[in-house]
Coordinates of C-alpha atoms in Angstrom, one line a residue:
X20 CA 139.2 125.8 70.2
X21 CA 136.9 122.6 70.5
X22 CA 135.1 121.6 66.9
X23 CA 132.0 121.6 68.9
X24 CA 132.4 125.2 69.7
X25 CA 133.2 126.2 66.0
X26 CA 130.1 124.0 65.1
X27 CA 126.7 125.6 66.8
X28 CA 125.1 123.9 64.0
X29 CA 125.1 120.7 65.4
X30 CA 122.5 121.7 67.8
X31 CA 119.2 123.3 66.6
X32 CA 118.0 125.2 69.6
X33 CA 114.8 126.0 68.1
X34 CA 113.6 122.8 68.7
X35 CA 114.8 122.4 72.3
X36 CA 113.0 123.2 75.6
X37 CA 115.6 126.3 76.2
X38 CA 114.4 128.2 73.2
X39 CA 111.4 129.3 75.9
X40 CA 113.8 131.1 78.0
X41 CA 116.4 132.4 75.8
X42 CA 115.3 132.9 72.0
X43 CA 113.4 135.8 70.5
X44 CA 112.9 139.6 71.5
X45 CA 110.1 138.4 74.1
X46 CA 112.9 136.6 76.1
X47 CA 115.0 139.9 76.6
X48 CA 114.3 139.7 80.6
X49 CA 115.1 136.0 80.9
X50 CA 118.5 136.6 79.0
X51 CA 119.3 139.2 81.2
X52 CA 119.4 137.0 84.1
X53 CA 122.1 134.8 82.4
X54 CA 124.0 137.8 81.6
X55 CA 123.8 138.7 85.3
X56 CA 125.5 135.2 86.1
X57 CA 128.4 136.2 83.8
X58 CA 127.3 134.1 80.5
X59 CA 128.1 135.2 77.3
X60 CA 125.7 135.8 74.2
X61 CA 127.5 132.7 72.6
X62 CA 127.1 130.7 75.8
X63 CA 123.2 131.4 76.2
X64 CA 122.8 130.7 72.4
X65 CA 124.0 127.1 73.4
X66 CA 121.7 124.2 74.7
X67 CA 121.3 124.1 78.5
X68 CA 122.0 121.3 80.5
X69 CA 120.9 120.8 84.4
X70 CA 123.8 119.3 86.2
X71 CA 121.9 117.9 89.3
X72 CA 123.7 116.3 92.7
X73 CA 122.5 115.6 95.7
X74 CA 125.6 117.2 97.4
X75 CA 125.0 117.8 101.0
X76 CA 126.9 117.5 104.3
X77 CA 124.6 115.1 105.7
X78 CA 127.0 112.0 105.2
X79 CA 129.8 110.6 103.1
X80 CA 127.9 109.3 100.6
X81 CA 127.2 112.8 99.3
X82 CA 130.1 115.1 100.3
X83 CA 132.4 114.5 97.0
X84 CA 129.5 115.2 94.4
X85 CA 130.1 119.0 94.1
X86 CA 133.7 118.2 93.2
X87 CA 132.4 115.5 90.5
X88 CA 129.9 117.9 89.2
X89 CA 132.7 120.4 88.2
X90 CA 134.1 118.0 86.2
X91 CA 130.6 117.1 84.5
X92 CA 130.0 120.8 83.7
X93 CA 133.8 121.0 82.0
X94 CA 132.4 117.9 79.9
X95 CA 129.2 119.9 78.9
X96 CA 130.9 123.0 78.1
X97 CA 133.7 121.4 76.0
X98 CA 131.0 119.7 73.8
X99 CA 129.1 122.9 73.1
X100 CA 126.6 123.2 76.0
X101 CA 126.0 125.5 78.9
X102 CA 125.9 123.7 82.1
X103 CA 123.8 125.1 85.1
X104 CA 124.4 123.4 88.3
X105 CA 121.6 122.9 91.0
X106 CA 121.0 120.4 93.9
X107 CA 118.5 118.6 95.8
X108 CA 118.1 116.7 98.9
X109 CA 119.1 113.5 100.4
X110 CA 118.2 111.1 103.5
X111 CA 121.0 109.3 104.4
X112 CA 119.6 105.7 105.7
X113 CA 122.8 105.0 107.9
X114 CA 121.9 108.1 109.9
X115 CA 118.3 107.8 109.5
X116 CA 118.4 104.0 110.5
X117 CA 116.5 103.1 113.8
X118 CA 114.5 105.9 114.8
X119 CA 111.7 107.9 113.7
X120 CA 114.1 109.6 111.0
X121 CA 113.8 106.6 108.9
X122 CA 110.5 107.3 107.7
X123 CA 111.5 110.3 105.7
X124 CA 114.2 108.0 103.6
X125 CA 111.6 106.4 100.9
X126 CA 109.6 109.5 100.7
X127 CA 112.6 111.4 99.9
X128 CA 113.3 109.3 96.6
X129 CA 109.8 111.2 95.5
X130 CA 111.1 114.3 96.5
X131 CA 114.4 114.0 94.7
X132 CA 112.5 113.2 91.4
X133 CA 110.0 115.9 91.9
X134 CA 112.4 118.6 92.6
X135 CA 114.6 117.6 89.7
X136 CA 111.3 117.7 87.6
X137 CA 110.4 121.0 88.6
X138 CA 113.8 122.6 88.4
X139 CA 114.3 121.3 84.8
X140 CA 110.5 122.3 83.9
X141 CA 110.8 125.8 85.1
X142 CA 114.1 126.4 83.5
X143 CA 113.6 124.6 80.5
X144 CA 116.9 122.8 80.5
X145 CA 117.7 120.7 77.4
X146 CA 119.4 117.9 79.2
X147 CA 120.4 116.3 82.6
X148 CA 123.4 115.0 84.0
X149 CA 122.3 113.6 87.4
X150 CA 125.0 112.3 90.3
X151 CA 123.8 110.6 93.3
X152 CA 125.4 108.7 96.3
X153 CA 122.9 107.8 98.9
X154 CA 120.5 105.0 98.4
X155 CA 117.2 106.7 97.4
X156 CA 119.1 109.3 95.5
X157 CA 119.8 106.8 92.5
X158 CA 116.4 105.7 91.8
X159 CA 115.1 109.1 92.4
X160 CA 117.4 110.8 90.1
X161 CA 116.9 108.0 87.4
X162 CA 113.1 108.4 87.8
X163 CA 113.2 112.1 86.9
X164 CA 115.3 111.2 83.8
X165 CA 112.6 108.7 82.3
X166 CA 109.9 111.1 83.6
X167 CA 111.4 114.2 82.0
X168 CA 112.7 112.1 79.0
X169 CA 115.4 114.5 77.9
X170 CA 118.6 113.3 77.2
X171 CA 120.3 112.1 80.4
X172 CA 123.2 110.6 81.8
X173 CA 123.5 109.2 85.4
X174 CA 126.6 109.1 87.2
X175 CA 126.9 107.6 90.8
X176 CA 129.4 109.4 92.9
X177 CA 131.2 106.2 94.2
X178 CA 131.6 103.9 97.2
X179 CA 133.3 104.5 100.3
X180 CA 136.7 102.7 101.0
X181 CA 136.5 99.7 103.2
X182 CA 137.8 100.2 107.2
X183 CA 140.2 98.1 108.6
X184 CA 139.6 96.6 112.1
X185 CA 141.9 94.0 113.4
X186 CA 143.1 92.8 110.3
X187 CA 140.0 92.8 108.7
X188 CA 137.8 94.9 106.0
X189 CA 135.0 96.1 107.7
X190 CA 131.6 98.3 106.6
X191 CA 129.2 100.1 108.6
X192 CA 127.1 97.1 108.6
X193 CA 129.7 95.6 111.0
X194 CA 129.2 98.6 113.2
X195 CA 125.3 98.0 113.1
X196 CA 126.0 94.4 114.0
X197 CA 128.4 95.4 116.8
X198 CA 125.9 97.2 118.5
X199 CA 123.9 93.9 119.0
X200 CA 127.1 92.0 120.1
X201 CA 127.7 95.1 122.8
X202 CA 124.4 94.6 123.9
X203 CA 124.6 91.2 124.4
X204 CA 127.9 91.8 126.4
X205 CA 130.0 90.2 123.9
X206 CA 131.9 93.5 122.8
X207 CA 133.5 96.0 125.2
X208 CA 133.1 99.6 125.0
X209 CA 136.6 100.2 123.7
X210 CA 136.3 97.8 120.9
X211 CA 133.1 99.2 120.1
X212 CA 134.4 102.9 120.1
X213 CA 137.7 101.6 117.9
X214 CA 135.2 100.0 115.3
X215 CA 133.1 103.0 114.9
X216 CA 136.2 105.3 114.2
X217 CA 137.7 103.0 111.7
X218 CA 134.7 101.3 109.7
X219 CA 134.3 104.4 107.4
X220 CA 137.3 105.9 106.3
X221 CA 136.9 108.2 103.4
X222 CA 133.8 109.7 101.3
X223 CA 131.5 107.4 99.4
X224 CA 128.5 105.3 99.9
X225 CA 128.2 102.2 102.0
X226 CA 130.7 99.7 100.2
X227 CA 128.9 96.4 100.5
X228 CA 126.5 95.3 97.8
X229 CA 123.7 97.5 99.6
X230 CA 121.1 99.5 98.0
X231 CA 123.7 102.5 96.6
X232 CA 126.0 99.9 95.2
X233 CA 122.9 98.0 94.0
X234 CA 121.2 100.8 92.3
X235 CA 124.9 101.9 90.8
X236 CA 125.2 98.7 88.9
X237 CA 121.5 98.9 87.9
X238 CA 122.4 102.3 86.2
X239 CA 125.0 100.7 84.0
X240 CA 123.0 97.5 83.3
X241 CA 119.9 99.9 82.4
X242 CA 122.1 101.8 80.0
X243 CA 121.6 105.1 81.9
X244 CA 125.2 105.3 82.8
X245 CA 128.8 105.1 81.0
X246 CA 130.1 101.8 81.3
X247 CA 132.8 101.5 84.4
X248 CA 131.4 104.7 85.7
X249 CA 129.7 102.9 89.1
X250 CA 133.1 101.3 89.9
X251 CA 135.8 103.5 91.2
X252 CA 135.4 104.6 95.1
X253 CA 134.3 108.0 95.9
X254 CA 137.8 109.6 96.6
X255 CA 140.1 108.2 93.3
X256 CA 140.6 110.9 90.7
X257 CA 139.1 108.6 87.8
X258 CA 135.8 109.4 89.0
X259 CA 136.3 112.7 88.0
X260 CA 137.3 111.6 84.5
X261 CA 134.1 109.7 84.1
X262 CA 132.2 112.8 85.3
X263 CA 133.7 115.0 82.4
X264 CA 133.1 112.0 80.0
X265 CA 129.2 111.9 81.3
X266 CA 129.1 115.5 80.6
X267 CA 130.4 115.1 77.1
X268 CA 128.3 112.2 76.3
X269 CA 124.7 114.2 77.2
X270 CA 125.7 116.8 74.4
X271 CA 126.2 113.6 72.0
X272 CA 122.7 112.3 73.0
X273 CA 121.1 116.0 72.5
X274 CA 122.5 116.1 69.1
X275 CA 121.2 113.0 68.6
X276 CA 117.9 113.2 70.4
X277 CA 118.7 109.8 72.1
X278 CA 116.2 109.9 75.0
X279 CA 116.2 108.0 78.3
X280 CA 112.8 106.1 77.3
X281 CA 114.6 104.6 74.2
X282 CA 117.0 103.1 76.5
X283 CA 114.8 102.2 79.8
X284 CA 112.8 99.7 77.7
X285 CA 111.5 96.5 79.3
X286 CA 114.3 94.3 78.2
X287 CA 116.6 97.0 79.7
X288 CA 114.8 96.7 83.0
X289 CA 115.0 93.0 82.8
X290 CA 118.7 93.4 82.5
X291 CA 119.1 95.6 85.5
X292 CA 117.0 93.0 87.5
X293 CA 119.3 90.2 86.2
X294 CA 122.4 92.1 87.3
X295 CA 120.7 92.8 91.1
X296 CA 120.2 88.9 91.1
X297 CA 123.7 88.2 90.0
X298 CA 125.3 90.3 92.7
X299 CA 123.2 89.3 95.7
X300 CA 121.8 93.0 95.6
X301 CA 119.9 94.7 97.9
X302 CA 116.1 93.9 97.9
X303 CA 115.1 97.5 97.5
X304 CA 115.6 97.1 93.9
X305 CA 112.3 95.4 94.1
X306 CA 110.8 98.6 95.0
X307 CA 112.9 100.8 92.8
X308 CA 112.7 99.1 89.6
X309 CA 109.1 98.9 89.3
X310 CA 109.0 102.5 90.3
X311 CA 111.5 103.5 87.2
X312 CA 109.4 101.4 85.0
X313 CA 106.2 103.2 86.0
X314 CA 107.6 106.8 85.0
X315 CA 108.2 105.0 81.6
X316 CA 104.6 103.7 81.6
X317 CA 106.1 100.1 81.4
X318 CA 104.1 97.6 83.6
X319 CA 106.7 95.8 85.7
X320 CA 106.3 95.0 89.1
X321 CA 107.6 93.0 92.3
X322 CA 106.4 89.7 90.5
X323 CA 108.1 90.6 87.5
X324 CA 111.4 91.4 89.0
X325 CA 111.1 88.0 91.4
X326 CA 110.7 86.1 88.1
X327 CA 114.1 87.3 86.7
X328 CA 115.7 86.8 90.3
X329 CA 114.6 83.1 90.1
X330 CA 116.3 82.3 86.7
X331 CA 119.3 84.3 87.3
X332 CA 122.7 82.8 88.6
X333 CA 124.2 84.5 91.8
X334 CA 128.0 84.9 90.9
X335 CA 129.2 87.8 92.5
X336 CA 130.8 87.2 96.2
X337 CA 129.8 90.6 97.6
X338 CA 129.0 91.8 101.1
X339 CA 126.5 91.5 102.9
X340 CA 126.3 87.7 101.9
X341 CA 129.5 87.3 100.5
X342 CA 133.7 88.6 101.3
X343 CA 134.1 91.5 99.0
X344 CA 133.3 94.8 98.9
X345 CA 132.6 97.7 96.1
X346 CA 136.2 98.5 95.7
X347 CA 137.3 94.9 95.2
X348 CA 134.9 94.3 92.1
X349 CA 136.2 97.6 90.7
X350 CA 139.9 96.4 91.0
X351 CA 139.0 93.3 88.7
X352 CA 136.9 95.4 86.2
X353 CA 133.8 96.3 87.8
X354 CA 130.5 96.2 86.7
X355 CA 131.4 95.4 82.8
X356 CA 133.0 92.3 84.2
X357 CA 129.9 91.0 85.9
X358 CA 127.7 92.0 82.8
X359 CA 130.1 90.3 80.4
X360 CA 130.0 87.3 82.6
X361 CA 126.3 87.3 82.1
X362 CA 126.0 88.0 78.6
X363 CA 128.5 85.3 77.9
X364 CA 126.0 83.0 79.8
X365 CA 122.9 84.5 77.9
X366 CA 121.3 86.2 80.5
X367 CA 121.5 89.5 79.2
X368 CA 119.7 91.5 76.3
X369 CA 122.8 92.6 74.3
X370 CA 120.8 94.5 72.0
X371 CA 119.7 97.2 74.4
X372 CA 120.9 100.9 73.3
X373 CA 122.8 102.8 76.2
X374 CA 124.2 106.4 76.5
X375 CA 127.0 105.4 74.4
X376 CA 124.9 105.2 71.5
X377 CA 126.1 101.7 71.3
X378 CA 124.4 98.8 72.6
X379 CA 125.0 96.6 75.4
X380 CA 126.9 93.7 73.5
X381 CA 128.9 96.5 71.7
X382 CA 129.8 98.2 74.9
X383 CA 131.1 94.8 76.5
X384 CA 133.0 93.5 73.2
X385 CA 136.5 94.1 74.5
X386 CA 135.9 93.4 77.9
X387 CA 137.8 90.2 78.7
X388 CA 136.6 88.1 81.8
X389 CA 139.6 88.0 84.3
X390 CA 140.2 84.0 85.4
X391 CA 142.4 85.1 88.2
X392 CA 140.0 86.3 90.8
X393 CA 137.2 85.2 92.6
X394 CA 135.1 88.0 93.2
X395 CA 133.0 87.4 90.2
X396 CA 132.4 83.5 88.8
X397 CA 131.5 82.6 85.5
X398 CA 127.8 81.9 84.9
X399 CA 129.0 78.1 84.5
X400 CA 130.1 77.9 88.0
X401 CA 127.7 80.2 90.2
X402 CA 127.8 80.4 94.1
X403 CA 124.1 79.3 93.8
X404 CA 122.1 78.7 90.5
X405 CA 119.4 81.0 91.3
X406 CA 119.5 84.7 92.4
X407 CA 120.3 86.5 95.7
X408 CA 117.1 87.8 96.0
X409 CA 113.7 85.8 96.0
X410 CA 110.3 86.9 95.6
X411 CA 107.5 85.1 97.8
X412 CA 103.7 85.2 97.7
X413 CA 100.8 83.2 99.6
X414 CA 98.2 83.7 101.9
X415 CA 100.3 86.0 104.1
X416 CA 101.4 88.0 101.1
X417 CA 98.9 88.5 98.1
X418 CA 100.8 91.4 96.8
X419 CA 103.9 89.3 97.3
X420 CA 107.2 89.7 99.5
X421 CA 110.8 89.9 99.1
X422 CA 113.6 88.2 100.9
X423 CA 117.4 88.3 99.9
X424 CA 118.8 84.7 100.2
X425 CA 122.6 85.5 99.2
X426 CA 124.6 84.0 101.7
X427 CA 122.2 82.0 103.4
X428 CA 122.2 78.3 104.1
X429 CA 118.7 77.6 105.4
X430 CA 115.9 78.5 102.6
X431 CA 112.9 77.2 104.7
X432 CA 111.6 78.4 108.1
X433 CA 108.6 77.6 110.1
X434 CA 107.7 79.0 113.5
X435 CA 105.0 80.9 115.9
X436 CA 104.5 84.8 115.2
X437 CA 105.7 87.3 117.9
X438 CA 103.9 90.3 117.0
X439 CA 105.2 94.1 117.1
X440 CA 103.5 97.0 115.9
X441 CA 106.5 99.2 115.3
X442 CA 110.0 98.7 114.7
X443 CA 110.8 100.5 117.8
X444 CA 108.6 98.1 119.9
X445 CA 110.5 95.2 118.1
X446 CA 114.2 96.5 118.8
X447 CA 113.2 97.0 122.4
X448 CA 111.8 93.4 122.2
X449 CA 115.2 92.0 120.7
X450 CA 117.4 94.1 123.1
X451 CA 115.3 92.7 126.1
X452 CA 115.2 89.3 124.8
X453 CA 111.5 89.0 124.5
X454 CA 111.5 86.3 121.8
X455 CA 112.4 82.8 121.6
X456 CA 114.5 80.8 118.9
X457 CA 112.3 79.4 116.2
X458 CA 110.0 82.2 116.2
X459 CA 109.2 84.4 113.2
X460 CA 109.0 88.2 114.5
X461 CA 106.6 90.3 112.7
X462 CA 107.0 94.0 112.5
X463 CA 104.0 95.7 111.2
X464 CA 102.1 99.1 110.3
X465 CA 105.6 99.9 108.8
X466 CA 104.6 99.9 105.0
X467 CA 104.5 102.9 102.6
X468 CA 101.0 104.2 103.9
X469 CA 100.8 103.2 107.2
X470 CA 104.4 104.0 108.8
X471 CA 104.3 106.3 106.7
X472 CA 107.4 105.5 104.8
X473 CA 108.2 102.1 104.8
X474 CA 111.2 102.1 107.2
X475 CA 114.2 99.7 106.7
X476 CA 115.0 97.5 110.0
X477 CA 118.8 97.3 110.0
X478 CA 118.9 97.9 113.6
X479 CA 116.8 95.4 114.8
X480 CA 118.1 92.5 112.4
X481 CA 121.6 93.5 113.0
X482 CA 121.1 93.4 116.8
X483 CA 119.9 89.8 116.1
X484 CA 123.2 89.0 114.6
X485 CA 124.9 90.7 117.2
X486 CA 123.3 88.2 119.7
X487 CA 124.4 85.5 117.7
X488 CA 120.8 84.4 116.8
X489 CA 120.5 85.7 113.2
X490 CA 119.7 82.2 111.8
X491 CA 117.7 81.1 114.7
X492 CA 114.8 83.5 114.0
X493 CA 112.9 84.8 111.1
X494 CA 111.4 88.2 110.5
X495 CA 108.6 89.4 108.5
X496 CA 107.7 92.9 107.9
X497 CA 105.4 95.3 105.7
X498 CA 108.4 97.7 105.8
X499 CA 111.7 97.5 104.3
X500 CA 115.1 96.0 104.8
X501 CA 118.7 97.6 104.4
X502 CA 120.7 96.3 101.6
X503 CA 123.0 95.7 104.5
X504 CA 120.5 93.2 106.0
X505 CA 121.3 89.7 106.2
X506 CA 119.4 86.6 107.7
X507 CA 115.6 85.0 107.2
X508 CA 114.5 88.9 106.7
X509 CA 111.2 89.2 104.5
X510 CA 110.1 92.7 103.5
X511 CA 107.6 94.7 101.5
X512 CA 104.8 92.1 102.9
X513 CA 101.8 93.4 101.0
X514 CA 99.1 94.3 101.4
X515 CA 100.6 95.9 104.2
X516 CA 98.7 96.2 107.7
X517 CA 97.5 99.6 107.3
X518 CA 95.3 98.8 104.5
X519 CA 94.1 95.6 106.2
X520 CA 96.5 93.0 104.6
X521 CA 96.8 89.7 106.5
X522 CA 100.1 90.8 108.1
X523 CA 97.9 93.1 110.2
X524 CA 95.7 90.3 111.1
X525 CA 98.2 88.2 112.7
X526 CA 98.1 87.3 116.2
X527 CA 101.1 86.0 118.7
X528 CA 101.6 82.1 118.1
X529 CA 100.2 81.8 114.5
X530 CA 102.3 79.7 112.5
X531 CA 104.0 81.1 109.7
X532 CA 106.1 79.2 106.9
X533 CA 108.6 80.7 104.8
X534 CA 109.8 78.9 101.8
X535 CA 112.2 80.7 99.5
X536 CA 113.0 77.4 97.6
X537 CA 109.2 77.5 96.1
X538 CA 108.7 81.3 96.9
X539 CA 105.8 81.1 99.5
X540 CA 104.9 82.8 102.6
X541 CA 101.8 81.7 104.4
X542 CA 100.0 81.8 107.8
X543 CA 98.5 78.6 109.2
X544 CA 94.8 79.8 109.3
X545 CA 91.9 79.3 107.0
X546 CA 90.4 82.0 104.6
X547 CA 87.3 82.1 106.9
X548 CA 89.5 82.6 110.0
X549 CA 91.2 85.4 108.4
X550 CA 88.0 87.2 107.0
X551 CA 86.7 86.9 110.4
X552 CA 89.5 88.7 111.8
X553 CA 89.3 91.2 109.2
X554 CA 85.8 92.1 110.2
X555 CA 86.9 93.3 113.7
X556 CA 90.2 94.7 112.3
X557 CA 90.5 98.5 112.7
X558 CA 92.6 100.8 110.8
X559 CA 95.1 102.5 113.1
X560 CA 96.1 106.3 112.9
X561 CA 99.7 107.3 112.6
X562 CA 101.6 110.1 114.2
X563 CA 102.0 112.0 111.3
X564 CA 98.6 114.0 110.4
X565 CA 100.4 117.0 109.1
X566 CA 103.5 118.0 107.2
X567 CA 105.5 116.0 104.4
X568 CA 104.8 112.3 105.8
X569 CA 100.9 113.1 105.8
X570 CA 101.0 114.2 102.2
X571 CA 103.0 111.2 101.1
X572 CA 100.7 108.9 103.0
X573 CA 97.7 110.3 101.1
X574 CA 98.9 109.2 97.5
X575 CA 101.7 106.5 98.1
X576 CA 100.7 102.8 96.4
X577 CA 101.7 99.5 97.2
X578 CA 105.2 98.1 97.3
X579 CA 104.1 95.5 94.7
X580 CA 104.1 98.3 92.3
X581 CA 107.0 100.2 93.7
X582 CA 105.2 102.6 96.4
X583 CA 104.6 105.3 93.5
X584 CA 102.8 108.3 94.2
X585 CA 101.5 109.5 91.0
X586 CA 99.8 108.1 87.9
X587 CA 103.1 107.6 85.8
X588 CA 103.6 107.3 81.8
X589 CA 100.6 105.6 81.2
X590 CA 98.6 108.6 82.1
X591 CA 100.7 111.3 80.2
X592 CA 99.3 113.6 77.8
X593 CA 102.5 115.2 77.1
X594 CA 106.2 114.9 77.8
X595 CA 108.5 117.8 79.0
X596 CA 111.2 116.8 76.5
X597 CA 108.6 117.8 73.8
X598 CA 107.6 121.4 75.3

């Protein structure tokens, strides 16, 4: 028998949340439910650990999570805990993309965090292991961990393997861009069909440094995940080993009462932003890191993230701006190698504690940076000296905006506006070539409140690349961009059009200037002219006047602060972990 099972005194259940559902004569009815599920008296006396997954059959991102959860449960059990598995939703961006379904994506982040919170609260679980695959499920799960503040371990479900098409590695990004090429007459029906059949050959999340892999790197950089756990592709059996180790780790955290807010500090958030910048990660990190910070009551907004991006070298040559995919980074040592390069270069706080109970520096002490590879460079020889993502601000974006510059040669752009009031209008305009080279395409009323839901614009940006004009036009929106987006595409423009932001006051032909070197986004209009336009501007009603998206629109805040829907850690009068 495992030592932990012989030593129930390792855990004082009378001080844990699960005492409310399992200890004392008055909890006999509660215990009867556990007996009904086959638990023994000894199992009921142990700590209860929620094992939360976003498993579903919506997409390959989530399909292997149930398998990995079973391994987590083995680890929990072996270390003296009683695992209780449950699931929550996901909205998979690749399938939701390019139509009204994408309005559900960002809202799903809040539903994931809320549903995990409610499940944990309702059943008084003592710890949490959360497994997530698709984009919003990663930050949603991490938000619930710091909100609840019970000992927790995050684990990524793993990336998809790259597809092979005509001798080259491909990802779903290539398929989105192929749609534009096909529409422009540059790709045959047969070639498009062949590509779509081979682009996604396995379970797992999108393989480039898109949002899922970006936030997986964040989980390690912030210390909420075991070192190395973000790397292995979903089909690899090593994922099950990490899952089992994650289950074991949460029991050690419960014994020590080392909690997420001990781990997710201001310095840990800075480490996370540093890893995003160094890897050319998704602009969506500029939304999710402030949201995670908000749960802890830490002030860390889009501008704080952008400041770190500005001072961090871009060193990981990953798609969409670079050449490699997550599997390639895994094969040269994964996220720990990226973090080792940053730590050695003086760009990480090495003293931050992690779920191992050790610091970042201690976790990386035995990691050797491999010199026989070109996936990750040392900070002394970066791809570019500043991060792959840049924050912007100016009279067109007083609350800021964000752009991914990884892989881009031109960092300044000025041209007349071509305005569209929805993504559908913009996509139709692109498909019909209702734009000119040198213009700035404006997509507005797609913000958190105005969309509602702050849609991603991958279909439109990919179509532009497919038409061969990705470097001849720029695009700005109060919505978001996919982590797979490339080109001069500026998202998160705030305030959004629906709240009277300057982006909603633009007219066709207004001259917009984007400067990603100096971090500015401006329109050639005086303050007086903007104010005159604001006086005649009228708010627009969206089509969602009932249901979940209506409810989301009532409470969601600005992108600058993470598009959050509740007051956060600063307003708390108690924390769940202390009930």
